[in-house]
C-alpha cells in the first residue's frame, strides 16, 4: 500500500539567481555539477537560469567532469566549499572557494569569496578581465615605446640618453596605467 511521498529540497539563496544573471551578461555559461538526482537538479537549474546540469556525480568524479569540460575547449572556473570539491577546484583552470568552506577547499583554491556570497563572483570576474586588459595595454605600451626608440636610436634620430629617458617614462606610464585598477568599480555596484 502506498502511503505517501515526501520530497525535500534546500531552496537556493536569493542572491544566486542575480549572480548567475550577471555571469550570463559577462558571457559566462554556468554549469551545475551536483550529486543530487537529475530531476531535482534540473528543477533548481531551471529556477536559477543555469545553462547546463551534470547531476548524480559522485564527489570523486567531479575532477573528471571538469577535465571533460576542459577537453571540450572550455576555460573552467570551479566554485566549491567542501573537501569533495577540492580535487575539482585543483583540476579547473581557476578554483574559487566559498569563504565559509572547509580549510581543504580554501587551501586548494586559487582565490576565495571571503563573505561566502556568490554576489561577489561577477565582480571578481570583471576585475580579473580588467586586470588582463590592463596587462595587455601595459605590455603593448612598454614594447611599443622600446621598439620606437630602438629604431630611432639605430637610425641616429635620437640619442642613447633620450632612449633611456623614454624607457623610464614608459615605466612610469605603465605604473600609472596599472594604478587605475585601484579605482575599479564593478558594473554590479
PDB file of C-alpha atoms in Angstrom, residues 33-162:
ATOM      1  CA  UNK A  33      27.796  19.758 -11.064  1.00  0.00           C
ATOM      2  CA  UNK A  34      25.919  18.024  -8.287  1.00  0.00           C
ATOM      3  CA  UNK A  35      25.395  14.689  -6.635  1.00  0.00           C
ATOM      4  CA  UNK A  36      21.654  15.367  -6.499  1.00  0.00           C
ATOM      5  CA  UNK A  37      19.192  13.426  -8.590  1.00  0.00           C
ATOM      6  CA  UNK A  38      18.694  14.708 -12.119  1.00  0.00           C
ATOM      7  CA  UNK A  39      15.069  15.801 -11.612  1.00  0.00           C
ATOM      8  CA  UNK A  40      15.955  17.849  -8.541  1.00  0.00           C
ATOM      9  CA  UNK A  41      19.000  19.401 -10.209  1.00  0.00           C
ATOM     10  CA  UNK A  42      17.047  20.291 -13.348  1.00  0.00           C
ATOM     11  CA  UNK A  43      14.297  21.945 -11.285  1.00  0.00           C
ATOM     12  CA  UNK A  44      16.846  24.118  -9.473  1.00  0.00           C
ATOM     13  CA  UNK A  45      18.704  24.876 -12.714  1.00  0.00           C
ATOM     14  CA  UNK A  46      15.506  25.963 -14.408  1.00  0.00           C
ATOM     15  CA  UNK A  47      14.611  28.229 -11.491  1.00  0.00           C
ATOM     16  CA  UNK A  48      18.065  29.839 -11.433  1.00  0.00           C
ATOM     17  CA  UNK A  49      18.730  30.014 -15.183  1.00  0.00           C
ATOM     18  CA  UNK A  50      21.672  27.600 -15.148  1.00  0.00           C
ATOM     19  CA  UNK A  51      22.839  26.634 -18.645  1.00  0.00           C
ATOM     20  CA  UNK A  52      23.817  23.016 -18.124  1.00  0.00           C
ATOM     21  CA  UNK A  53      23.261  20.393 -15.422  1.00  0.00           C
ATOM     22  CA  UNK A  54      25.514  17.464 -14.635  1.00  0.00           C
ATOM     23  CA  UNK A  55      23.705  15.512 -11.933  1.00  0.00           C
ATOM     24  CA  UNK A  56      24.281  12.366  -9.907  1.00  0.00           C
ATOM     25  CA  UNK A  57      28.029  12.999  -9.999  1.00  0.00           C
ATOM     26  CA  UNK A  58      29.900  11.368  -7.138  1.00  0.00           C
ATOM     27  CA  UNK A  59      32.496  13.517  -5.352  1.00  0.00           C
ATOM     28  CA  UNK A  60      35.395  11.513  -6.742  1.00  0.00           C
ATOM     29  CA  UNK A  61      34.058  12.037 -10.303  1.00  0.00           C
ATOM     30  CA  UNK A  62      33.931  15.848 -10.163  1.00  0.00           C
ATOM     31  CA  UNK A  63      37.559  16.317 -11.247  1.00  0.00           C
ATOM     32  CA  UNK A  64      36.984  14.064 -14.272  1.00  0.00           C
ATOM     33  CA  UNK A  65      33.908  16.113 -15.204  1.00  0.00           C
ATOM     34  CA  UNK A  66      35.993  19.311 -15.033  1.00  0.00           C
ATOM     35  CA  UNK A  67      38.666  17.690 -17.212  1.00  0.00           C
ATOM     36  CA  UNK A  68      35.995  16.691 -19.750  1.00  0.00           C
ATOM     37  CA  UNK A  69      34.725  20.284 -19.908  1.00  0.00           C
ATOM     38  CA  UNK A  70      38.296  21.465 -20.491  1.00  0.00           C
ATOM     39  CA  UNK A  71      38.706  18.863 -23.239  1.00  0.00           C
ATOM     40  CA  UNK A  72      35.670  20.471 -24.924  1.00  0.00           C
ATOM     41  CA  UNK A  73      37.804  23.608 -25.205  1.00  0.00           C
ATOM     42  CA  UNK A  74      36.307  25.487 -22.281  1.00  0.00           C
ATOM     43  CA  UNK A  75      38.123  27.503 -19.642  1.00  0.00           C
ATOM     44  CA  UNK A  76      36.653  26.277 -16.377  1.00  0.00           C
ATOM     45  CA  UNK A  77      36.297  28.042 -13.047  1.00  0.00           C
ATOM     46  CA  UNK A  78      35.070  25.759 -10.269  1.00  0.00           C
ATOM     47  CA  UNK A  79      33.308  27.250  -7.257  1.00  0.00           C
ATOM     48  CA  UNK A  80      33.121  24.956  -4.251  1.00  0.00           C
ATOM     49  CA  UNK A  81      33.172  24.852  -0.480  1.00  0.00           C
ATOM     50  CA  UNK A  82      33.941  21.351   0.690  1.00  0.00           C
ATOM     51  CA  UNK A  83      36.549  18.631   0.819  1.00  0.00           C
ATOM     52  CA  UNK A  84      34.747  16.873  -2.024  1.00  0.00           C
ATOM     53  CA  UNK A  85      35.182  19.943  -4.248  1.00  0.00           C
ATOM     54  CA  UNK A  86      38.938  20.315  -3.689  1.00  0.00           C
ATOM     55  CA  UNK A  87      40.155  17.901  -6.431  1.00  0.00           C
ATOM     56  CA  UNK A  88      37.801  19.511  -8.962  1.00  0.00           C
ATOM     57  CA  UNK A  89      38.949  23.009  -7.962  1.00  0.00           C
ATOM     58  CA  UNK A  90      42.575  21.901  -8.395  1.00  0.00           C
ATOM     59  CA  UNK A  91      41.782  20.479 -11.854  1.00  0.00           C
ATOM     60  CA  UNK A  92      39.901  23.597 -13.007  1.00  0.00           C
ATOM     61  CA  UNK A  93      41.688  26.487 -14.665  1.00  0.00           C
ATOM     62  CA  UNK A  94      40.615  28.606 -11.691  1.00  0.00           C
ATOM     63  CA  UNK A  95      39.443  27.231  -8.347  1.00  0.00           C
ATOM     64  CA  UNK A  96      37.258  29.530  -6.263  1.00  0.00           C
ATOM     65  CA  UNK A  97      36.422  28.607  -2.685  1.00  0.00           C
ATOM     66  CA  UNK A  98      33.486  29.935  -0.736  1.00  0.00           C
ATOM     67  CA  UNK A  99      34.749  31.788   2.339  1.00  0.00           C
ATOM     68  CA  UNK A 100      32.794  29.651   4.777  1.00  0.00           C
ATOM     69  CA  UNK A 101      34.090  26.450   3.213  1.00  0.00           C
ATOM     70  CA  UNK A 102      36.442  23.848   4.595  1.00  0.00           C
ATOM     71  CA  UNK A 103      40.126  24.542   5.120  1.00  0.00           C
ATOM     72  CA  UNK A 104      40.972  21.990   2.411  1.00  0.00           C
ATOM     73  CA  UNK A 105      38.827  23.852  -0.144  1.00  0.00           C
ATOM     74  CA  UNK A 106      40.326  27.199   0.852  1.00  0.00           C
ATOM     75  CA  UNK A 107      43.887  25.828   0.614  1.00  0.00           C
ATOM     76  CA  UNK A 108      43.271  24.229  -2.778  1.00  0.00           C
ATOM     77  CA  UNK A 109      41.555  27.200  -4.396  1.00  0.00           C
ATOM     78  CA  UNK A 110      43.284  29.901  -6.401  1.00  0.00           C
ATOM     79  CA  UNK A 111      41.016  32.525  -4.849  1.00  0.00           C
ATOM     80  CA  UNK A 112      38.203  32.775  -2.333  1.00  0.00           C
ATOM     81  CA  UNK A 113      34.937  34.617  -1.941  1.00  0.00           C
ATOM     82  CA  UNK A 114      35.542  35.882   1.565  1.00  0.00           C
ATOM     83  CA  UNK A 115      31.978  36.630   2.609  1.00  0.00           C
ATOM     84  CA  UNK A 116      30.508  33.338   1.425  1.00  0.00           C
ATOM     85  CA  UNK A 117      28.210  35.173  -1.003  1.00  0.00           C
ATOM     86  CA  UNK A 118      28.055  34.436  -4.694  1.00  0.00           C
ATOM     87  CA  UNK A 119      27.234  38.084  -5.376  1.00  0.00           C
ATOM     88  CA  UNK A 120      30.982  38.727  -5.287  1.00  0.00           C
ATOM     89  CA  UNK A 121      31.683  36.273  -8.124  1.00  0.00           C
ATOM     90  CA  UNK A 122      30.667  38.516 -11.066  1.00  0.00           C
ATOM     91  CA  UNK A 123      32.698  41.401  -9.614  1.00  0.00           C
ATOM     92  CA  UNK A 124      35.690  39.074  -9.203  1.00  0.00           C
ATOM     93  CA  UNK A 125      35.377  38.040 -12.845  1.00  0.00           C
ATOM     94  CA  UNK A 126      35.060  41.652 -14.015  1.00  0.00           C
ATOM     95  CA  UNK A 127      38.147  42.671 -12.037  1.00  0.00           C
ATOM     96  CA  UNK A 128      40.097  39.725 -13.487  1.00  0.00           C
ATOM     97  CA  UNK A 129      39.103  40.732 -17.026  1.00  0.00           C
ATOM     98  CA  UNK A 130      40.022  44.377 -16.345  1.00  0.00           C
ATOM     99  CA  UNK A 131      43.393  43.263 -14.968  1.00  0.00           C
ATOM    100  CA  UNK A 132      44.145  41.162 -18.064  1.00  0.00           C
ATOM    101  CA  UNK A 133      43.197  44.084 -20.328  1.00  0.00           C
ATOM    102  CA  UNK A 134      45.487  46.341 -18.292  1.00  0.00           C
ATOM    103  CA  UNK A 135      48.363  43.869 -18.600  1.00  0.00           C
ATOM    104  CA  UNK A 136      47.907  43.712 -22.390  1.00  0.00           C
ATOM    105  CA  UNK A 137      47.875  47.522 -22.593  1.00  0.00           C
ATOM    106  CA  UNK A 138      50.995  47.797 -20.447  1.00  0.00           C
ATOM    107  CA  UNK A 139      52.941  45.215 -22.451  1.00  0.00           C
ATOM    108  CA  UNK A 140      51.957  46.883 -25.743  1.00  0.00           C
ATOM    109  CA  UNK A 141      52.863  50.333 -24.408  1.00  0.00           C
ATOM    110  CA  UNK A 142      56.231  49.273 -22.978  1.00  0.00           C
ATOM    111  CA  UNK A 143      57.300  47.201 -26.002  1.00  0.00           C
ATOM    112  CA  UNK A 144      55.969  49.815 -28.429  1.00  0.00           C
ATOM    113  CA  UNK A 145      57.987  52.625 -26.858  1.00  0.00           C
ATOM    114  CA  UNK A 146      61.100  50.454 -26.646  1.00  0.00           C
ATOM    115  CA  UNK A 147      60.692  49.498 -30.304  1.00  0.00           C
ATOM    116  CA  UNK A 148      60.234  53.098 -31.411  1.00  0.00           C
ATOM    117  CA  UNK A 149      63.297  54.319 -29.542  1.00  0.00           C
ATOM    118  CA  UNK A 150      65.395  51.334 -30.619  1.00  0.00           C
ATOM    119  CA  UNK A 151      64.717  52.146 -34.261  1.00  0.00           C
ATOM    120  CA  UNK A 152      65.178  55.898 -33.840  1.00  0.00           C
ATOM    121  CA  UNK A 153      68.417  55.361 -31.907  1.00  0.00           C
ATOM    122  CA  UNK A 154      69.785  52.982 -34.552  1.00  0.00           C
ATOM    123  CA  UNK A 155      68.891  55.491 -37.280  1.00  0.00           C
ATOM    124  CA  UNK A 156      70.626  58.261 -35.342  1.00  0.00           C
ATOM    125  CA  UNK A 157      67.434  60.292 -34.866  1.00  0.00           C
ATOM    126  CA  UNK A 158      67.569  60.090 -31.077  1.00  0.00           C
ATOM    127  CA  UNK A 159      70.492  59.531 -28.793  1.00  0.00           C
ATOM    128  CA  UNK A 160      71.059  56.945 -26.131  1.00  0.00           C
ATOM    129  CA  UNK A 161      70.046  59.306 -23.316  1.00  0.00           C
ATOM    130  CA  UNK A 162      66.693  60.048 -24.929  1.00  0.00           C
TER     131      UNK A 162
END
